[in-house]
Coordinates of C-alpha atoms and ligand atoms in Angstrom, one line a residue:
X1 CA 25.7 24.7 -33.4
X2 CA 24.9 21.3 -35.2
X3 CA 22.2 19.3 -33.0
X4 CA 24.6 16.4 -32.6
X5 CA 27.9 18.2 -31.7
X6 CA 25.4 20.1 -28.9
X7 CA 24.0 17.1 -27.3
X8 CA 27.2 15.5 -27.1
X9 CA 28.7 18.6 -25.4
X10 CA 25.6 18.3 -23.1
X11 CA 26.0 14.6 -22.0
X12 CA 29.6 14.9 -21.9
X13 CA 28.9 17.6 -19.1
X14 CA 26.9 16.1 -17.7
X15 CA 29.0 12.8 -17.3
X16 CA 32.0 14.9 -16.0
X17 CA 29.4 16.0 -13.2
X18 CA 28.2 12.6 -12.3
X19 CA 25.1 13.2 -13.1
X20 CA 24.4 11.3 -15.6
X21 CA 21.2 9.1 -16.0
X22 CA 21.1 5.4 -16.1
X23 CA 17.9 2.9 -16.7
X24 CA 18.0 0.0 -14.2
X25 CA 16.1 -2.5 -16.7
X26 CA 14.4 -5.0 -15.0
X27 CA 12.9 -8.4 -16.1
X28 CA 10.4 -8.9 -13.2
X29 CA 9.1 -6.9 -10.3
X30 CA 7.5 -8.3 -7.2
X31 CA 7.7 -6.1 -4.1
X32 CA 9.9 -5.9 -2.7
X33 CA 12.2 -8.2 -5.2
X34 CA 13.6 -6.8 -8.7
X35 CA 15.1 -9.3 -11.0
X36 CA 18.1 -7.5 -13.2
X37 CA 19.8 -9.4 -15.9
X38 CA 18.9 -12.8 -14.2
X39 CA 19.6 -11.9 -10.6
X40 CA 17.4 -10.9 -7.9
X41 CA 17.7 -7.8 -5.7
X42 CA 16.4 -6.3 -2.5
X43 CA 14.3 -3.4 -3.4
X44 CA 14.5 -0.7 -1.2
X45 CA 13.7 2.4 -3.5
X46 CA 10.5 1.8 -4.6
X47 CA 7.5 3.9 -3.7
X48 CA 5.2 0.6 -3.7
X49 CA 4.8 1.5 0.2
X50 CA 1.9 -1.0 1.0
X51 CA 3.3 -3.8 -1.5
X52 CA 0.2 -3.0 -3.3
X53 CA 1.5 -3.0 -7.3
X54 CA 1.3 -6.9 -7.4
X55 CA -1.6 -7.1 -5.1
X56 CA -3.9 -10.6 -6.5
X57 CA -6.8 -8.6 -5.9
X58 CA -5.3 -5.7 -7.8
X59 CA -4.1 -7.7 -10.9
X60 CA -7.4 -9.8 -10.9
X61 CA -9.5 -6.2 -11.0
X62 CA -7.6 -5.3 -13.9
X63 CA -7.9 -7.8 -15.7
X64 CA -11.8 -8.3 -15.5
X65 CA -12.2 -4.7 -16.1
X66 CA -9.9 -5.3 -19.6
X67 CA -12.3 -7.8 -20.2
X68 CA -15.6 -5.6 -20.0
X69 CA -14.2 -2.1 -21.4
X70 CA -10.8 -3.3 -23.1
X71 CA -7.5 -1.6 -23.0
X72 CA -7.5 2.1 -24.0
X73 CA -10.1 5.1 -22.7
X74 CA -10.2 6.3 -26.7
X75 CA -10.7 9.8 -26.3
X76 CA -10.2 12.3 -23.7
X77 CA -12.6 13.0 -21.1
X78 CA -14.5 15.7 -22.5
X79 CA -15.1 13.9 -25.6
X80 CA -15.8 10.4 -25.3
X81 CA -13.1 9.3 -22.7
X82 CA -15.0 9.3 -19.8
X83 CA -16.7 6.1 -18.3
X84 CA -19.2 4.9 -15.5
X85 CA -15.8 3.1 -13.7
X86 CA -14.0 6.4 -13.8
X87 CA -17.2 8.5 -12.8
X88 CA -17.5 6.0 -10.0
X89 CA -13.8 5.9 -9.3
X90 CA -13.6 9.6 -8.5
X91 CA -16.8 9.5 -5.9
X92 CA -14.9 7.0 -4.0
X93 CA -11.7 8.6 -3.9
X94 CA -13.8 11.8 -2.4
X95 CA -15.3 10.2 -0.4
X96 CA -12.5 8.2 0.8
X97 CA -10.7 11.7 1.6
X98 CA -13.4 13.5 2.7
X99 CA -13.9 16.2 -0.2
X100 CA -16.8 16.7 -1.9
X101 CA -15.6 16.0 -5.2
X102 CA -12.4 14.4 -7.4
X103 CA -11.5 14.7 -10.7
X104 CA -9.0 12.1 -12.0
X105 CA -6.0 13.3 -14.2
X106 CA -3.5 11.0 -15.9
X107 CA -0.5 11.6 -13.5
X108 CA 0.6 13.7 -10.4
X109 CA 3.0 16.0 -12.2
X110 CA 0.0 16.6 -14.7
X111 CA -2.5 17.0 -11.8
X112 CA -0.4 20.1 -10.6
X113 CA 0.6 21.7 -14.2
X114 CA -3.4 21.3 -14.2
X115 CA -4.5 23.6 -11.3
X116 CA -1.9 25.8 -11.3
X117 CA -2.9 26.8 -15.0
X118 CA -6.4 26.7 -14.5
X119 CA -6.2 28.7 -11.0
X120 CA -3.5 31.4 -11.4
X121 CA -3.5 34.3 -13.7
X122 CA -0.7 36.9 -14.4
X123 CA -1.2 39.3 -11.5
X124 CA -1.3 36.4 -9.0
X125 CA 1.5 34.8 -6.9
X126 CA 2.4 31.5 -5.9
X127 CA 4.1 30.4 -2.8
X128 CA 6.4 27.4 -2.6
X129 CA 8.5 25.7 -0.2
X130 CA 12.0 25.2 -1.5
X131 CA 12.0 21.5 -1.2
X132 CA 9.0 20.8 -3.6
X133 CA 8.6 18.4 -6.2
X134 CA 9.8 19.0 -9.3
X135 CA 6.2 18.8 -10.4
X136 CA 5.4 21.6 -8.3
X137 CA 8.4 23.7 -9.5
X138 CA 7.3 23.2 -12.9
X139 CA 3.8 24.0 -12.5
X140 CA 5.1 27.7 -10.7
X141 CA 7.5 28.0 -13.8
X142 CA 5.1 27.6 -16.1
X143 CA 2.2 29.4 -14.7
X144 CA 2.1 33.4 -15.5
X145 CA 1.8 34.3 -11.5
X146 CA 4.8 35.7 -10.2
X147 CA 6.5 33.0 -7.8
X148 CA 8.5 33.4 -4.3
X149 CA 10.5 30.5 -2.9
X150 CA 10.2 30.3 0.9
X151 CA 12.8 28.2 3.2
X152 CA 11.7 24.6 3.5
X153 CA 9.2 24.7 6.5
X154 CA 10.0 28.7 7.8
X155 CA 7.3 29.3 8.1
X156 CA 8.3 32.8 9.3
X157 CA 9.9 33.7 6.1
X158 CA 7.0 32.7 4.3
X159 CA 4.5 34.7 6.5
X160 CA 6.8 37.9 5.5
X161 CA 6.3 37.1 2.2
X162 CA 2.7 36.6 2.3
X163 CA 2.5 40.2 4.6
X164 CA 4.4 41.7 1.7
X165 CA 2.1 40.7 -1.1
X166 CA -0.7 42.5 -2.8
X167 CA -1.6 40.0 -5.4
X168 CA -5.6 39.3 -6.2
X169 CA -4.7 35.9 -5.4
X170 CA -2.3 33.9 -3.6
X171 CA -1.6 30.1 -3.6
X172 CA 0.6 28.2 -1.1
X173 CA 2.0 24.6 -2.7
X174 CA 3.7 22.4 -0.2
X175 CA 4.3 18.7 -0.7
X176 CA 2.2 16.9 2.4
X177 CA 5.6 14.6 2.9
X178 CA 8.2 16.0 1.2
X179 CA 9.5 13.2 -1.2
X180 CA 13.0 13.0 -1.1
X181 CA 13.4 14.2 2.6
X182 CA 10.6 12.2 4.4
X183 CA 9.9 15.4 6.7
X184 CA 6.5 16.6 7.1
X185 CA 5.1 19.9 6.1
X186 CA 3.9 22.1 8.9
X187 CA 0.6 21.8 7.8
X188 CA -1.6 23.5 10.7
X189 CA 0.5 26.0 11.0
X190 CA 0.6 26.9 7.1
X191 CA -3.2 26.6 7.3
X192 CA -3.4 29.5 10.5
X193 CA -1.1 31.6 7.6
X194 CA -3.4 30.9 4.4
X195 CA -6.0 31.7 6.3
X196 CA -4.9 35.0 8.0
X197 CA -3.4 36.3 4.5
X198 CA -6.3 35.3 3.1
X199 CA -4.6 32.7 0.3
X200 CA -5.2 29.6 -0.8
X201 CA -3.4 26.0 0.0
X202 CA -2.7 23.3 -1.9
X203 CA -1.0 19.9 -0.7
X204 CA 0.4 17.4 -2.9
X205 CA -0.1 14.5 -0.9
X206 CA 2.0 12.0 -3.2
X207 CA 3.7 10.5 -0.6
X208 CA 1.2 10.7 2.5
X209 CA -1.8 9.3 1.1
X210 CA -2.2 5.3 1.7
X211 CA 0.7 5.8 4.7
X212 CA -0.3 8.3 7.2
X213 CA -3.6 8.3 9.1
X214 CA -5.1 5.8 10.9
X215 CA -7.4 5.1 7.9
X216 CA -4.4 6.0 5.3
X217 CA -6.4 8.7 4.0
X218 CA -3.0 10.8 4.1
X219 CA -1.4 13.7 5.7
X220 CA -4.5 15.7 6.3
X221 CA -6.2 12.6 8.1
X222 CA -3.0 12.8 10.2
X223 CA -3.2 16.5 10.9
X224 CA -7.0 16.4 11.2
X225 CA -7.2 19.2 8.5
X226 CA -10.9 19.7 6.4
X227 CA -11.7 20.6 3.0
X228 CA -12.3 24.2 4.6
X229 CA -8.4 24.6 5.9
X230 CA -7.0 22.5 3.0
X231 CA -9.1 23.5 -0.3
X232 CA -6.6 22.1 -3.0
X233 CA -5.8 18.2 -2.5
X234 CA -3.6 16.5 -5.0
X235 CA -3.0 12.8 -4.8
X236 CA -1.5 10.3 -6.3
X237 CA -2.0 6.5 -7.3
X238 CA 0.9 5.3 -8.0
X239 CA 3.2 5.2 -5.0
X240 CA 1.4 3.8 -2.1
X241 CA -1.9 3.0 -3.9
X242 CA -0.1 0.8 -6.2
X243 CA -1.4 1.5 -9.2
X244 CA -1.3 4.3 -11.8
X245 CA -2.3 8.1 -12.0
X246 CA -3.2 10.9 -9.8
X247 CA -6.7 13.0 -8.5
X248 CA -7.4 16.4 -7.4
X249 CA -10.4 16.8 -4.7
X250 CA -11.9 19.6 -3.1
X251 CA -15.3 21.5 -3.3
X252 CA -17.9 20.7 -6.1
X253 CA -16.6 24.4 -7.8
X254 CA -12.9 23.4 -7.3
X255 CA -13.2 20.4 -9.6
X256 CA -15.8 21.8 -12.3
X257 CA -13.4 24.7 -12.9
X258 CA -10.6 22.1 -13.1
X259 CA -12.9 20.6 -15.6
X260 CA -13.0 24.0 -17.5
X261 CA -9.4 25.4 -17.6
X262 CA -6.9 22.6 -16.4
X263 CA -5.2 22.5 -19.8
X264 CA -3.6 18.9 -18.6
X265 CA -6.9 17.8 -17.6
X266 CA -8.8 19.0 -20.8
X267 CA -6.0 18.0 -24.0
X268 CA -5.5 14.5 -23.3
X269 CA -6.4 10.7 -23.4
X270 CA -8.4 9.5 -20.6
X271 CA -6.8 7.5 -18.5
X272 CA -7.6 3.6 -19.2
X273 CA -10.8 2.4 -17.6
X274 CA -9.6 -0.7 -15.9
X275 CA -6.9 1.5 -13.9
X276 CA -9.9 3.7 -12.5
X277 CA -11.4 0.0 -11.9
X278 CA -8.1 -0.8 -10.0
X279 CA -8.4 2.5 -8.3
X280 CA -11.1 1.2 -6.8
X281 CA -10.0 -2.0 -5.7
X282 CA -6.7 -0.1 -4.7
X283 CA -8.9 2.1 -2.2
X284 CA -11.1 -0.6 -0.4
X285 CA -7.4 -2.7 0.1
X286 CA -5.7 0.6 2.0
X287 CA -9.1 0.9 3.8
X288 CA -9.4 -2.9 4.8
X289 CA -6.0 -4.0 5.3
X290 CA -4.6 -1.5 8.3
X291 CA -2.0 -4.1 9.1
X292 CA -0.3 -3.0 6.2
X293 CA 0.5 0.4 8.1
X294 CA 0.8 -0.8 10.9
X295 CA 3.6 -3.4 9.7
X296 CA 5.3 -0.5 8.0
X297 CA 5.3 1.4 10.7
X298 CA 6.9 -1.2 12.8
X299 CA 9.5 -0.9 10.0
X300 CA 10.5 2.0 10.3
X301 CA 10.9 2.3 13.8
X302 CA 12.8 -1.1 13.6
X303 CA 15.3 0.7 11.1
X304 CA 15.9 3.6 12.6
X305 CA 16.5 2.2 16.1
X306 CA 18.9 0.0 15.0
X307 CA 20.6 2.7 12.3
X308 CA 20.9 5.0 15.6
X309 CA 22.7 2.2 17.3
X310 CA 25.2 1.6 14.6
X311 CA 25.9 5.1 13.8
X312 CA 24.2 5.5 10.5
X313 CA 22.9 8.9 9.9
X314 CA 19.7 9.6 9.5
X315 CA 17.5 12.2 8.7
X316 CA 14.7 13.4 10.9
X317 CA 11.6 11.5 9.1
X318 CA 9.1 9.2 10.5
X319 CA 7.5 8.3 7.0
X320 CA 8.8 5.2 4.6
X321 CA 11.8 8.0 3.2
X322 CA 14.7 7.3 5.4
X323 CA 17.3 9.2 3.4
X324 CA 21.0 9.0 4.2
X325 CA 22.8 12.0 3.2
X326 CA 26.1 11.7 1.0
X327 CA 27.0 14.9 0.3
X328 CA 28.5 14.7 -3.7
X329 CA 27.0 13.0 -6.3
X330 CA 30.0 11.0 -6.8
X331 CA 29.8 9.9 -2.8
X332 CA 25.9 8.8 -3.3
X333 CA 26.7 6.7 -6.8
X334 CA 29.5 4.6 -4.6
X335 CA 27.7 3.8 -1.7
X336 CA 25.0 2.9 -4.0
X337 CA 26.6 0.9 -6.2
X338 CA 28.7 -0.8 -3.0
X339 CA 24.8 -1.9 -2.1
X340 CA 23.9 -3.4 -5.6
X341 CA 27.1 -5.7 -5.0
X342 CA 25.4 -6.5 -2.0
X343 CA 22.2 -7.3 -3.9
X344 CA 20.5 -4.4 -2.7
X345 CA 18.8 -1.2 -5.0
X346 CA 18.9 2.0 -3.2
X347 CA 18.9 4.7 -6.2
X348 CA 21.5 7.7 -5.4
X349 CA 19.4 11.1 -5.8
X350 CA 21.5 13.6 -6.7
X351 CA 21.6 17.5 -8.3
X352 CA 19.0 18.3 -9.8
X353 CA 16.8 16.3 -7.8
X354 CA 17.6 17.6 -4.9
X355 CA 20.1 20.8 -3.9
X356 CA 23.9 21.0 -4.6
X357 CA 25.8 18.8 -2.3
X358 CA 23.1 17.3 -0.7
X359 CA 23.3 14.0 -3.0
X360 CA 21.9 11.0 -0.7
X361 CA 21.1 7.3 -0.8
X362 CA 17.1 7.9 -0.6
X363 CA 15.8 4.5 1.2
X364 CA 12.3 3.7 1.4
X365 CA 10.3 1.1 3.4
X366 CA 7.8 -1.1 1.9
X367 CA 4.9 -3.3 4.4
X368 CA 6.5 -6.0 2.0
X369 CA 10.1 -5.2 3.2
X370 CA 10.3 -8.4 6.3
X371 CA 12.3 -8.1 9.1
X372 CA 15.3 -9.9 7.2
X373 CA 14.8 -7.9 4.6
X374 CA 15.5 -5.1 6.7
X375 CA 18.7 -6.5 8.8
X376 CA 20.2 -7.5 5.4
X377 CA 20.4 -3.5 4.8
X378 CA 21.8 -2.8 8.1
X379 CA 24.4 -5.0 8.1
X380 CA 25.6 -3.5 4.1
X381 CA 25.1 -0.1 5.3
X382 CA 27.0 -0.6 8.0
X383 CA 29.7 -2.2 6.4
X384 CA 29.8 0.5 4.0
X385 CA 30.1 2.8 6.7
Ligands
LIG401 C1 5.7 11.3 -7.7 C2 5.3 12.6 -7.3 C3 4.5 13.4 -8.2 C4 4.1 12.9 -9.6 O1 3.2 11.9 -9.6 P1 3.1 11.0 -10.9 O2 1.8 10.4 -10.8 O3 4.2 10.0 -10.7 O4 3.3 11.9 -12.1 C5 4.0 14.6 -7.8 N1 4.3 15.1 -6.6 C6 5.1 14.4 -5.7 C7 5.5 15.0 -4.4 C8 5.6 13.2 -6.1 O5 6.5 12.5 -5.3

């Protein structure tokens, strides 16, 4: 078939599925505003969780660090890409999760391509929760290990799997927070099972890190969990961090083998010096400035209580995703664009995002979201209902 006639018969499909893609193009963001041709909207999608992204101390770290090392890295790490700000940049992000080392990759959904390809080899099998990232899904799919699905969180199913396995090497993947549900992963529990079937885990703590733990060091601050139960730590920089870019941290052999075989790691640009500089900055803010947790957290409990009282449905989550499920896809693009009338962004997820006819408005909470901010969603989500 000629190219064009088959990506017009793709589009087209997709269009009669309503699932087709748009761009929200906006002139100006400030967390938790949006300005869209001219008018300004209540942001309530963004991953910004801590209001970080237009942070002063943020923008001003930047910008010095332009000054002293310009714009682009130049080369890729293992050539000549590699500074003194992102050498120092990964010790504090060990440090600041307790690993003994990190190794910085350009993004999250890189980070995981990364291990998974430097880790697994054809006779090996990976675990992975149904509800994972896309990133993760990919990362399985494109790795030669054989792969088994398990039900999100069953951790039963999963341990029959595990029992029926003979692989040389096995490798759990779970998101930490599971990004378009806001549920937790059953983390002790799927350490106890790593550890008696004698396989690995790795967390992709996109969503926890900055959020959860009393120093927002992420889901395995929450949970208590060490380096020793949780080997494989995948984070990323920016959702709650605020900036740009992702890490993997774990044991000084973890991340020199990354070094050595994570393809996504090895073939590409360094990431730009001045956003390990802001990395930095980024990390001392989450440490230092606990009321932005705390303020969130407050949120969240504000929203639900008062969602419960009006009869909006919620899901059971605890974290800044409050997703309201729809159903269809076509269900999720009304009530989302009833909000944008009301001057409010909430992005409808839909297939393949997340399963057939489990479409949803996924909201998220910002420490920049005020209390207004948050009735003003109420009262058009109630209305819509
Ligand atoms: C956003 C996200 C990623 C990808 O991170 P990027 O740095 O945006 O590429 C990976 N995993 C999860 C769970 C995510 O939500």
């Amino acid at each position: 078939m000629n190219l064009q006639n088959y990506l017009q018969h793709l589009l087209e499909q997709r269009q009669q599925d309503n699932l087709y893609r748009t761009r929200l193009t906006h002139e100006n963001t400030h967390t938790p505003m949006l300005t869209i041709a001219g008018k300004t909207y209540l942001n309530f999608c963004s991953n910004d969780y801590l209001g970080l992204a237009n942070h002063p101390r943020l923008v001003d770290s930047l910008q010095q660090n332009v000054n002293k090392y310009g714009v682009g890295s130049g080369a890729s790490h293992l050539v000549t890409g590699h500074s003194d700000i992102h050498h120092e940049a990964e010790q504090i992000l060990a440090e600041f999760v307790g690993r003994e080392r990190a190794l910085l990759f350009s993004t999250g959904y890189m980070a995981n391509l990364g291990i998974v390809s430097a880790l697994l080899k054809r006779k090996d099998i990976i675990f992975s929760d149904k509800l994972n990232h896309a990133s993760l899904i990919d990362a399985a799919t494109l790795s030669p290990a054989q792969i088994q699905r398990y039900r999100h969180n069953e951790l039963e199913h999963l341990q029959h799997l595990l029992a029926k396995s003979s692989a040389p090497h096995k490798l759990i993947m779970t998101d930490g927070v599971f990004s378009m549900d806001g549920d937790l992963a059953s983390l002790p529990e799927l350490v106890k099972l790593a550890k008696m079937h004698d396989a690995w885990i790795m967390v992709d703590d996109a969503h926890g890190l900055g959020v959860l733990g009393k120093n927002g060091r992420g889901m395995l601050e929450h949970y208590q969990l060490s380096q020793d139960d949780v080997p494989i730590l995948m984070g990323t920089l920016g959702k709650a961090l605020g900036v740009f870019g992702a890490f993997v941290a774990g044991s000084e052999l973890l991340i020199d083998a990354l070094i050595q075989f994570a393809r996504t790691y090895i073939y590409t640009t360094a990431l730009p010096p001045a956003i390990a500089g802001a990395v930095i900055t980024s990390v001392d803010i989450v440490q230092k400035e606990s009321w932005r947790r705390e303020k969130l957290q407050e949120s969240i409990h504000y929203f639900r209580h008062i969602a419960q009282q009006r009869d909006i449905p919620l899901m059971d989550s605890f974290t800044p995703i409050q997703p309201i499920m729809l159903g269809t896809a076509d269900k999720a693009m009304q009530a989302s664009q009833q909000l944008k009338e009301k001057g409010i962004i909430v992005t409808a997820i839909r297939p393949p995002t997340v399963p057939q006819n489990t479409a949803r408005l996924r909201i998220t909470l910002s420490a920049s979201h005020e209390k207004s901010h948050i009735d003003k969603l109420l009262d058009s989500l109630a209305n819509i209902w």
